[in-house]
Coordinates of C-alpha atoms in Angstrom, one line a residue:
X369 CA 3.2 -1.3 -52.6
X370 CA 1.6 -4.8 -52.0
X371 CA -2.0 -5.3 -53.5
X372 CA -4.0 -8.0 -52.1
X373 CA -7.5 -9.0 -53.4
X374 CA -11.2 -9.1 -52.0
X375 CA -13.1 -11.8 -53.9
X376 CA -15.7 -11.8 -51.3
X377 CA -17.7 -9.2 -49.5
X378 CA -18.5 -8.7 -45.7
X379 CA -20.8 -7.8 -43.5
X380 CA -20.4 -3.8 -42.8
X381 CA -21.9 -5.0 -39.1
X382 CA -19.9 -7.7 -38.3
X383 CA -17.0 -8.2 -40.8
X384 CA -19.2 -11.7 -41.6
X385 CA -17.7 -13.5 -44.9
X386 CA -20.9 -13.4 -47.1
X387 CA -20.8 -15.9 -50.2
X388 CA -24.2 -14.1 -51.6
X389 CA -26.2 -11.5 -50.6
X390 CA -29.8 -12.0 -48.2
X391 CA -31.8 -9.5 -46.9
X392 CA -30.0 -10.0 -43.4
X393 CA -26.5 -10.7 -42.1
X394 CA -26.5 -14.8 -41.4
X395 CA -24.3 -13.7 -38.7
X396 CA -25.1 -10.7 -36.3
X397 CA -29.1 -10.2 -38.2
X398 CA -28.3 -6.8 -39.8
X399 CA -29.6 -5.6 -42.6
X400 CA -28.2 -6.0 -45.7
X401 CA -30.5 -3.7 -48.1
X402 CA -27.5 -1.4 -48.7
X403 CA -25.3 -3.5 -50.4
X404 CA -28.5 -4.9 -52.9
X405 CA -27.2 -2.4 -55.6
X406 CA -23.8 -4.7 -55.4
X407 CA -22.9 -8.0 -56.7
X408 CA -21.7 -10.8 -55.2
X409 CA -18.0 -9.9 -56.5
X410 CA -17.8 -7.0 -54.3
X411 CA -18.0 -4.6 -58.0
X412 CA -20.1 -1.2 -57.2
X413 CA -22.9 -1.5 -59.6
X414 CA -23.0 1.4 -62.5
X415 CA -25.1 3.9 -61.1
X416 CA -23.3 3.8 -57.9
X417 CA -19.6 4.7 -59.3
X418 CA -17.8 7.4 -60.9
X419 CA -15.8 7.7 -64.0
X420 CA -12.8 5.8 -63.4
X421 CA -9.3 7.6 -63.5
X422 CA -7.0 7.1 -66.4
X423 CA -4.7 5.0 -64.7
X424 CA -6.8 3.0 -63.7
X425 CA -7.3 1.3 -66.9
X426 CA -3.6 0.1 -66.7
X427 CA -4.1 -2.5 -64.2
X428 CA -4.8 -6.4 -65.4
X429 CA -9.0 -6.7 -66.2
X430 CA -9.5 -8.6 -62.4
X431 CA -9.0 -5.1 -61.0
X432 CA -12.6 -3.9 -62.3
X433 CA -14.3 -6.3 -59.9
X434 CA -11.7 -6.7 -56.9
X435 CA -11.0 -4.1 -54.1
X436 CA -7.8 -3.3 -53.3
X437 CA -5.7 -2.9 -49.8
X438 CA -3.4 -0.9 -50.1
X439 CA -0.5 -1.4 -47.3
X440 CA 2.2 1.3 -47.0
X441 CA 5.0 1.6 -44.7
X442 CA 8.2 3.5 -44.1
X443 CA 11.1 3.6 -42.8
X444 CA 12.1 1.0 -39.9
X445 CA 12.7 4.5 -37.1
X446 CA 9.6 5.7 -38.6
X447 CA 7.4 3.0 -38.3
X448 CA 9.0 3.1 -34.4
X449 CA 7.7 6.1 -33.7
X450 CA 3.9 5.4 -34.7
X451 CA 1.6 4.3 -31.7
X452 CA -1.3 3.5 -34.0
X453 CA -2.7 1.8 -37.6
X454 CA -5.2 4.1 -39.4
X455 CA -7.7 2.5 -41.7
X456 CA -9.1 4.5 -44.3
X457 CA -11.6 3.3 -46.4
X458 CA -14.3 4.9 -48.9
X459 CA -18.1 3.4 -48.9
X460 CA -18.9 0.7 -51.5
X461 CA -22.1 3.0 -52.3
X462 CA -20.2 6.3 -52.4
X463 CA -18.1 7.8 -55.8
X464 CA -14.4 7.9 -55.0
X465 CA -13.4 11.6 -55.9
X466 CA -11.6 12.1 -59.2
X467 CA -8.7 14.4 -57.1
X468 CA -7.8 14.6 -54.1
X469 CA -6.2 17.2 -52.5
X470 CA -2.3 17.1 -52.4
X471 CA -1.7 17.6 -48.7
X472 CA -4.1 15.0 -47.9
X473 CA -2.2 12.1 -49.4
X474 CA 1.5 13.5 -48.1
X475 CA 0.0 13.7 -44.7
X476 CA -0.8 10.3 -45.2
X477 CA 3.0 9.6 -46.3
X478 CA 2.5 8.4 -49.8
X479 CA 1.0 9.3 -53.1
X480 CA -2.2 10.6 -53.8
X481 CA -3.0 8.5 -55.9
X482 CA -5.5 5.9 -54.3
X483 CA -7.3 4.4 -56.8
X484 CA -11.1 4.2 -56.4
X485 CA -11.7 1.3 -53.9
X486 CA -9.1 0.6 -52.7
X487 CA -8.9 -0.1 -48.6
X488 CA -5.3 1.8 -47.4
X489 CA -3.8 0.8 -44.2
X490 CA -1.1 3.2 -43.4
X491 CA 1.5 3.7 -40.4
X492 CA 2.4 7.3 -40.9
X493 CA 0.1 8.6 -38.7
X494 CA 1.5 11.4 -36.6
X495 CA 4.6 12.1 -38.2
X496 CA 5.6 14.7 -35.3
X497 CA 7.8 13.7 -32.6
X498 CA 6.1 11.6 -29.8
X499 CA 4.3 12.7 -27.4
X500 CA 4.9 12.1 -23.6
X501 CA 1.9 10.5 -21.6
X502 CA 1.7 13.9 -19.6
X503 CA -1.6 12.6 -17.4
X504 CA 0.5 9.8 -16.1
X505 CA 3.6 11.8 -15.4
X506 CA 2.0 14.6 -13.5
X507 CA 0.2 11.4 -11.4
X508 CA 3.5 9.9 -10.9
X509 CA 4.4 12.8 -9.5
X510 CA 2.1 13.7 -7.1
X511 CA 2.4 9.9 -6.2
X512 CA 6.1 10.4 -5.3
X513 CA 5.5 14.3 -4.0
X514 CA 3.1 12.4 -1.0
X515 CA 4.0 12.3 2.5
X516 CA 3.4 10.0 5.1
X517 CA 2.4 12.7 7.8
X518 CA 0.3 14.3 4.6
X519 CA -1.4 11.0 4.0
X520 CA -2.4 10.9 8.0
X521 CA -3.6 14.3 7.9
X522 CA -5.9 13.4 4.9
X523 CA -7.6 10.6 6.9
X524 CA -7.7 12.3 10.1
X525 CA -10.2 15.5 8.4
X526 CA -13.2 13.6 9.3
X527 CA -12.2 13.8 13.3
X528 CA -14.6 16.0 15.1
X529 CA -12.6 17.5 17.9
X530 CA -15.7 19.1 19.5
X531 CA -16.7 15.8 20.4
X532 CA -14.8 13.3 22.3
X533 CA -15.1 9.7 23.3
X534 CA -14.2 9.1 26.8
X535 CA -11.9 6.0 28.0
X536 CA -11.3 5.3 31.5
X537 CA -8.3 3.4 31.8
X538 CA -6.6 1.6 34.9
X539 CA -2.6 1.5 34.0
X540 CA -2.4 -2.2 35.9
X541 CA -4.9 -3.6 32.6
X542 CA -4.9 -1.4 29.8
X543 CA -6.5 -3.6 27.4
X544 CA -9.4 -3.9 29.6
X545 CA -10.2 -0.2 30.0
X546 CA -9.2 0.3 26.2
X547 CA -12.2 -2.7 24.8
X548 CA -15.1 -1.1 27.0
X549 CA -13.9 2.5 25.6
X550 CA -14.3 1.2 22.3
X551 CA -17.1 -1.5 22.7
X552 CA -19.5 1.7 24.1
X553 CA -22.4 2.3 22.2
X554 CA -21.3 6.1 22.1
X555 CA -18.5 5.4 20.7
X556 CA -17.5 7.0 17.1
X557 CA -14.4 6.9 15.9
X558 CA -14.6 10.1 13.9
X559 CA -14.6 11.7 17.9
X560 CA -11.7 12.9 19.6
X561 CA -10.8 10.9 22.7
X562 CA -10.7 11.7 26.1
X563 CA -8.4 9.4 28.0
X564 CA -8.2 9.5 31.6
X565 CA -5.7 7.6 33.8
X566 CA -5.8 6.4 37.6
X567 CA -2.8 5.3 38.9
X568 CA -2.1 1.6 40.3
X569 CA -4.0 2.8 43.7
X570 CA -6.8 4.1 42.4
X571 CA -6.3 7.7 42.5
X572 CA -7.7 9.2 39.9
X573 CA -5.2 11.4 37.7
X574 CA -5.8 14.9 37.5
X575 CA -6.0 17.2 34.3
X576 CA -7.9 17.2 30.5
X577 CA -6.6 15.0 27.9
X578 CA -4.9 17.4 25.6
X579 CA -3.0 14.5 23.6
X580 CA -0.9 12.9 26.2
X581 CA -2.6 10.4 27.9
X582 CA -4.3 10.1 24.4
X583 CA -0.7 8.8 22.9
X584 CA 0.1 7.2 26.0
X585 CA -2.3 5.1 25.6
X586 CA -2.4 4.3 22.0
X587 CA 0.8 3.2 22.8
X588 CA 0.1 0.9 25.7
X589 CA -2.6 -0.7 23.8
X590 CA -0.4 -1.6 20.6
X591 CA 2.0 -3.1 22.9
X592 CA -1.0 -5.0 24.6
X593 CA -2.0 -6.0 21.0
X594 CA 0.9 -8.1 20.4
X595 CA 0.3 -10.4 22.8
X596 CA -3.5 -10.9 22.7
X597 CA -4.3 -14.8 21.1
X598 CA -5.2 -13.6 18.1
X599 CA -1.9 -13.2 16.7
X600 CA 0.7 -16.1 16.1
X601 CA 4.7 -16.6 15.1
X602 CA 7.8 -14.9 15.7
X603 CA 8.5 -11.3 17.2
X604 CA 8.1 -8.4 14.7
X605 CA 6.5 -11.6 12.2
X606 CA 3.3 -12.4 13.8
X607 CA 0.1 -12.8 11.9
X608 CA -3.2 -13.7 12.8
X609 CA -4.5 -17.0 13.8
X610 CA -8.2 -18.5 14.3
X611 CA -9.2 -18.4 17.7
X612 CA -12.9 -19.0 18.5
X613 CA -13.0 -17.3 21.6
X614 CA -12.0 -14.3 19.8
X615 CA -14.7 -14.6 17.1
X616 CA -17.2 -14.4 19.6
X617 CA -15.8 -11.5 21.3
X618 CA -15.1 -10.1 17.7
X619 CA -12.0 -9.5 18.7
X620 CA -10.9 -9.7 15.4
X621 CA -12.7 -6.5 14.0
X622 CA -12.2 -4.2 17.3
X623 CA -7.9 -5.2 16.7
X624 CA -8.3 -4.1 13.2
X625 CA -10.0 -1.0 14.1
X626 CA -7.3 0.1 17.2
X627 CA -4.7 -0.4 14.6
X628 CA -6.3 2.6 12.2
X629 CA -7.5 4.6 14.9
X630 CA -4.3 5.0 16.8
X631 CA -2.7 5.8 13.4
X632 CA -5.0 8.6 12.5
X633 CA -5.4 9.7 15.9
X634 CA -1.7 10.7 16.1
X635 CA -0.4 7.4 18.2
X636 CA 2.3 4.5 16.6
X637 CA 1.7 2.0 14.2
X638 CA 1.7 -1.8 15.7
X639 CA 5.2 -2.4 14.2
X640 CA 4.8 -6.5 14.9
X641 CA 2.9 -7.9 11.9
X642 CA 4.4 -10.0 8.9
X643 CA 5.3 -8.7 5.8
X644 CA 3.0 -11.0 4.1
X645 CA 0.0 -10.3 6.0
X646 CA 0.4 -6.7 5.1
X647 CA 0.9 -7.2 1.6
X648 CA -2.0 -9.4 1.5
X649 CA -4.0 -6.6 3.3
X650 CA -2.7 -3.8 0.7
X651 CA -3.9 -6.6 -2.0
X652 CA -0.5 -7.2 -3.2
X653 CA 0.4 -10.3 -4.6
X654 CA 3.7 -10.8 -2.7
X655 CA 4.2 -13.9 -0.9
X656 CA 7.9 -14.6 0.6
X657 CA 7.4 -16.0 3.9
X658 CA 10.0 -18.6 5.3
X659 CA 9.9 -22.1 7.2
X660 CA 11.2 -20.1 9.8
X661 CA 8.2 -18.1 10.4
X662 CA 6.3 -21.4 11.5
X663 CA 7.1 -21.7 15.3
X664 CA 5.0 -25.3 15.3
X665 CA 7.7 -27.3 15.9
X666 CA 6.3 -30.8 14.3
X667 CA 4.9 -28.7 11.1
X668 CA 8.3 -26.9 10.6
X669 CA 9.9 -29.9 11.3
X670 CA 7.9 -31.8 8.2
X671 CA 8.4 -28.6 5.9
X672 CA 12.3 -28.2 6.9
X673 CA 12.4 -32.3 5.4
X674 CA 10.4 -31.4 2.3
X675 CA 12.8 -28.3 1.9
X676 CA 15.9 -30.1 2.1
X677 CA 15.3 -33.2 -0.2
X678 CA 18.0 -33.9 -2.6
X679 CA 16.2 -36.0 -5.3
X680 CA 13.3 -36.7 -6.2
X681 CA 13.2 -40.2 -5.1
X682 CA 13.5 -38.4 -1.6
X683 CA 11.2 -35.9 -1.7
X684 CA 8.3 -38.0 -3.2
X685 CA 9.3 -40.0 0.7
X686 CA 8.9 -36.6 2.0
X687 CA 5.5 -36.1 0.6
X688 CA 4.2 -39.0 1.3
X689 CA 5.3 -39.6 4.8
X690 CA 3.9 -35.8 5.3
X691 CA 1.0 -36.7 2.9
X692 CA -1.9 -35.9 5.5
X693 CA -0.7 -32.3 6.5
X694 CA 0.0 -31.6 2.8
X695 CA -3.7 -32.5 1.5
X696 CA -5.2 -30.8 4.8
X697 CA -3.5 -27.6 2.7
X698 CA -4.6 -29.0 -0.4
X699 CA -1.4 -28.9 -2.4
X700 CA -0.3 -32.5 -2.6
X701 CA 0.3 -33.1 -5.5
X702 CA 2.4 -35.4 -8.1
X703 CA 6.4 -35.1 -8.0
X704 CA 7.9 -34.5 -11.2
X705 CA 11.4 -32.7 -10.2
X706 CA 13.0 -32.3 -7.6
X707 CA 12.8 -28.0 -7.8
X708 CA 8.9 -29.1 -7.4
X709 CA 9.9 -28.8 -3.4
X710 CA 9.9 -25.1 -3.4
X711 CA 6.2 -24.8 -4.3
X712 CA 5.4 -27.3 -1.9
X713 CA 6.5 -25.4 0.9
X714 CA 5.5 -22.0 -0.9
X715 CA 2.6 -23.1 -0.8
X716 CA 1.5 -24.9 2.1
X717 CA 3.1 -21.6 3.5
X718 CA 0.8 -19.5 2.1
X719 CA -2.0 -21.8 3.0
X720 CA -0.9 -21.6 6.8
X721 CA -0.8 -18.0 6.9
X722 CA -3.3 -16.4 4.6
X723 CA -5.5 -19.7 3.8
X724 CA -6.6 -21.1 6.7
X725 CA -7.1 -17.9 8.6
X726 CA -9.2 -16.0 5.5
X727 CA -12.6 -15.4 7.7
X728 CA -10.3 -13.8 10.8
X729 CA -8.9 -11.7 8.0
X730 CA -11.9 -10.6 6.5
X731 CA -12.7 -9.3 9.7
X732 CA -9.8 -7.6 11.1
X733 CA -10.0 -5.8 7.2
X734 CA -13.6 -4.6 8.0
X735 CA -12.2 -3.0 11.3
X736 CA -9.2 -2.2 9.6
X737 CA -11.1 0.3 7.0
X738 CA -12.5 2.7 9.6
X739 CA -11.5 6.3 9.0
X740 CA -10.8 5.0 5.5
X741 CA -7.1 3.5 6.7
X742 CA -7.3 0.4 4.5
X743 CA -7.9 1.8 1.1
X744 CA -5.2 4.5 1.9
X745 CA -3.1 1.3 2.6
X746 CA -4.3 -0.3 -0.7
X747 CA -3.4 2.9 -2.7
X748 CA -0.3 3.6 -1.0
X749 CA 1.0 0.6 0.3
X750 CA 5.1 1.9 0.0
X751 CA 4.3 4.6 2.9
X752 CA 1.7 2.8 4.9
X753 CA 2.9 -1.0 5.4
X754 CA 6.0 0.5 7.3
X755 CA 3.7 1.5 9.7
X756 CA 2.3 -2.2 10.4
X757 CA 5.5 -4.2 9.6
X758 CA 8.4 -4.6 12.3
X759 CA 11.2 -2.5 11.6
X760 CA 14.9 -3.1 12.6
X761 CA 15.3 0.5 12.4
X762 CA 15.8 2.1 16.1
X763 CA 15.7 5.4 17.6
X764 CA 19.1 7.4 17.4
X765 CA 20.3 9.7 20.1
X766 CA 21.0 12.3 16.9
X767 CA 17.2 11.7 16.3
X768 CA 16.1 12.6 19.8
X769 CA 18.8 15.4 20.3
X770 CA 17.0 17.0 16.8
X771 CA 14.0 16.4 17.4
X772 CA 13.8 18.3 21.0
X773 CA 14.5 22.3 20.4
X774 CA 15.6 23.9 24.0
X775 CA 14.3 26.8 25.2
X776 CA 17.2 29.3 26.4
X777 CA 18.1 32.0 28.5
X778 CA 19.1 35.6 26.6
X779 CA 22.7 35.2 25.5
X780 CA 25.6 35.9 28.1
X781 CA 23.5 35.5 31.1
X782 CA 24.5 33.4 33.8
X783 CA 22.1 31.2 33.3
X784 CA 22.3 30.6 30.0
X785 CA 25.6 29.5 30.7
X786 CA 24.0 26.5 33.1
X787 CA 21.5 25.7 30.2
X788 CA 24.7 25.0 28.1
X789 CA 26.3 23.0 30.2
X790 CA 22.8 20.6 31.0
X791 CA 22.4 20.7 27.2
X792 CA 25.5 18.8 26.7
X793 CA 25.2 16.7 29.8
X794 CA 21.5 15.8 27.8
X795 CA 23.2 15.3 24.8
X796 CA 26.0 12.6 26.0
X797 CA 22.9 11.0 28.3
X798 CA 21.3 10.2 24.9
X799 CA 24.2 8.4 23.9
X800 CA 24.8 6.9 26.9
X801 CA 20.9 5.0 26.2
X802 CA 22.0 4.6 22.7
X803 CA 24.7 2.6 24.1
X804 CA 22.9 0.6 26.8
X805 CA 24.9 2.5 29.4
X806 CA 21.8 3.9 31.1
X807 CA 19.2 2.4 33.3
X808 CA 16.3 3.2 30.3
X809 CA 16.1 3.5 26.4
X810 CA 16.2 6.1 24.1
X811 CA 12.3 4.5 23.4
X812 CA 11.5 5.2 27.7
X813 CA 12.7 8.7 26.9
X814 CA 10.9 9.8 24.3
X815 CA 7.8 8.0 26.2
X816 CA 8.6 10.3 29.0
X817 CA 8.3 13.4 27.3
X818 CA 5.8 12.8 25.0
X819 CA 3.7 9.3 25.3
X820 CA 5.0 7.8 22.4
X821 CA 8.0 5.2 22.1
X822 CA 8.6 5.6 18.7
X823 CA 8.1 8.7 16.1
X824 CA 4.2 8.7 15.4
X825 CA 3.7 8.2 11.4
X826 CA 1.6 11.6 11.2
X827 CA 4.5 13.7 12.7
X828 CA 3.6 15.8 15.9
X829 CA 1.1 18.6 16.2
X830 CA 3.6 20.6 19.1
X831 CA 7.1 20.1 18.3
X832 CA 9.1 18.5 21.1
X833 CA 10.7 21.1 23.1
X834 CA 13.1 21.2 26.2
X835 CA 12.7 23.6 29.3
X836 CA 14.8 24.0 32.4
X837 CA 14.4 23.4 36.2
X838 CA 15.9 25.2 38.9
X839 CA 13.3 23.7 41.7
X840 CA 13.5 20.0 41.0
X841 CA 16.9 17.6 40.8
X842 CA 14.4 15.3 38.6
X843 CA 13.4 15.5 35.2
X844 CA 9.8 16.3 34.4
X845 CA 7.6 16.4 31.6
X846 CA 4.4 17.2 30.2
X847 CA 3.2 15.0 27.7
X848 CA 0.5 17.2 25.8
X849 CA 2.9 19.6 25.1
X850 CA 5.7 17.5 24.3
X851 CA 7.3 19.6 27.0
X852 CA 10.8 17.8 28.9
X853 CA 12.3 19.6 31.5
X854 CA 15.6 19.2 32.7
X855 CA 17.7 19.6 36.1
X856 CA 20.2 22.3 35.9
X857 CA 23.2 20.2 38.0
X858 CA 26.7 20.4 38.2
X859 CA 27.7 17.5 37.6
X860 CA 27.0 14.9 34.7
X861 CA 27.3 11.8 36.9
X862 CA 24.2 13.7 39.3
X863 CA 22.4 14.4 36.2
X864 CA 22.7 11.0 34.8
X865 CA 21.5 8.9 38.0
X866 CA 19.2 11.7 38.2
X867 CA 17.3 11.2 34.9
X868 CA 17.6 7.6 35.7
X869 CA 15.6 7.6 39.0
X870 CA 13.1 10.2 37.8
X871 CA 12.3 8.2 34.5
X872 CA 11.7 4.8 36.2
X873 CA 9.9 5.6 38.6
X874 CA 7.4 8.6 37.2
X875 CA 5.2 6.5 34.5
X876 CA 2.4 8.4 32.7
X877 CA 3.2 12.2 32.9
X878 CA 6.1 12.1 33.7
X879 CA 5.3 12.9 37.7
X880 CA 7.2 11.5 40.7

């Protein structure tokens, strides 16, 4: 047991070091009327104490007028196992009891025998075995028990699907048709949408929007995204650049709110922009973009020098031949080593991509939150940025051969023996696009069938199915149901031309 002295007192407000006692603390202003009973030695006066216990009268003659702390410990595995420091202490105005009870001091992991005030800082709090954080294991839970099709779900319950918002779209300029759909003043995007397409000559397509033409064309317009002005770098990398004809067409806010509304609404993800922009939208701190990124040739050029100097003779040259770009960034700075280089380029980097561009940003974010997307991005950035971010992952013709269920004929019938034989011929046509040995992708297939060229994020509502045709040697489909229907032919070489001709040349529903 180590005893250590009080030869002062203190402020019961403010822990305040008070040489002598005034009427208020010096310190935080309290009042100090309690402790006029006390001296300035810290001794309880005579009428405020008890009769001192026996042993107590075996310590040296400073003990009368000192406090005590009292420090205990145990064992190293113990001391381990406690999460906290108790600090128990008695009043300087109150008696000290003459006994205390005997549980009370082995709960505290030493002897009862606390003399009269004395402060006790003790570590043997909670002697049980520890307890597990059980709040933040059940939410870790949940957090890895979410889906991405759950998380889509969530955000699309606000969707009113008894009212609709109507686009009129032209296939020849989808982007066109898609800005005054969205640009009307009755436009909400908590409203279904009602798309409906004419062809190149100006007929006007036949038939209610069910979710077809709605895919097809959240799909078109992604792809017309990627190219708009407003974005800049490599393919699957691009990020978005100042471009003042866009800010006064807003373009800026209406890209960031197609990009939420085609997620919720059931179409794909843009699958083009960088990593780094996506981390910075989900408020992430990661920053890992390359020189490689930068497809200025003259900038890349100057940060390619900086990147490769060998000393630091060479890259103070660097710096200073590149000086004017570099304090443009505002990140020239002094060289002191030569590793100095990476955080040059780090962070003219970052300046180049995120920096520079910060007001676009701001406002793509503010179209980006509609139907709540961005803050589901922010909280679950591991599902969502997937969505945004190019992926080198592609469509499988195991994928698509799962994914469609066929519809067949009572077993033993004769024509359940043709539906067989076309599912096979299906199944090695698949493979056949999976190999680039076809005229169109496993991505134009799937567009076919069901307006979509890649596996929407929130699943589909109608499971993909496959029927068969006895009338037609072409394949046809019907995109709000996520129907494909398929030739019955003898012959795999028919079929394959077949599904060839009738896939190039039927775009939107899938009718020749």
């Amino acid at each position: 047991m180590v005893c250590l002295r009080l030869v002062n007192m203190f402020c019961p407000f403010c822990g305040n070091n008070l040489e002598q006692v005034t009427r208020f603390c010096l310190s935080c202003g309290g009042s100090l009327e309690c402790l006029k009973d006390t001296d300035q030695t810290g001794v309880p006066s005579a009428q405020g104490t008890s009769k001192q216990p026996e042993n107590a009268k075996q310590r040296d003659d400073t003990s009368d007028s000192d406090s005590d702390i009292v420090i205990t410990s145990r064992s190293t595995a113990e001391f381990n196992q406690a999460d906290t420091v108790v600090f128990e202490f008695e009043p300087r105005n109150k008696s000290t009891p003459k006994h205390k009870p005997e549980n009370e001091g082995k709960a505290l992991g030493h002897s009862s025998t606390t003399q009269p005030g004395q402060i006790v800082i003790s570590d043997t709090e909670d002697m049980g075995p520890p307890k597990s954080n059980t709040d933040k294991t059940t939410c870790y839970r949940e957090e890895m028990n979410i889906t991405l099709p759950a998380i889509i779900a969530n955000l699309s319950q606000p969707i009113d699907h008894g009212r609709v918002s109507r686009f009129n779209i032209s296939r020849a300029n989808v982007w066109d048709g898609a800005v005054r759909g969205f640009k009307r003043t009755s436009y909400s995007e908590n409203c279904d949408m009602l798309v409906k397409f004419t062809d190149d000559a100006g007929v006007f397509e036949e038939g209610i929007d069910s979710g077809g033409p709605r895919r097809e064309l959240l799909s078109l317009l992604m792809k017309n995204l990627k190219d708009r002005p407003i974005f800049y770098g490599p393919d699957g990398r691009r990020f978005l650049v100042y471009n003042a004809n866009a800010v006064r067409e807003d373009e800026y806010y209406l890209a960031g709110k197609m990009i939420a509304v085609s997620v919720v609404h059931g179409g794909p993800g843009p699958h083009f922009l960088s990593e780094d922009l996506v981390h910075y939208l989900a408020g992430q701190p990661s920053f890992k973009a390359t020189v490689d990124l930068i497809t200025n040739e003259e900038v890349g050029k100057a940060l390619q020098e900086i990147e490769n100097a060998a000393s630091v003779d060479a890259l103070r040259e660097m710096t200073m031949r590149h000086s004017t770009m570099l304090q443009t960034a505002g990140c020239l700075r002094h060289v002191a080593s030569v590793e100095g280089k990476k955080d040059f380029v780090s962070d003219y980097l970052q300046w180049y991509i995120i920096g520079r561009n910060s007001s676009v940003i701001e406002r793509f974010k503010e179209g980006l939150s509609a139907l709540q997307f961005l803050n589901a991005l922010q909280q679950h950035p591991t599902l969502l940025a997937p969505v945004l971010c190019h992926s080198e992952k592609r469509l499988t013709a195991l994928e698509l051969e799962r994914l469609f269920k066929p519809d067949l004929s009572p077993p033993g019938s004769n024509r359940r023996l043709r539906e067989s034989q076309t599912l096979g011929y299906w199944a090695d046509y698949l493979l056949d696009c999976e190999e680039s040995q076809t005229a169109v992708s496993l991505e134009d297939v799937l567009m076919f069938a069901t307006g979509l060229t890649s596996l929407p994020p929130s699943g589909f509502e109608l499971s993909p199915g496959i029927e068969f045709l006895d009338d037609s040697p072409f394949p046809m489909a019907n995109t709000c149901s996520n129907t494909l229907k398929l030739p019955l032919l003898d012959a795999y070489n028919v079929f394959k031309s077949q599904m060839d001709f009738g896939m190039q040349d039927s775009p939107g529903f899938g009718c020749f």
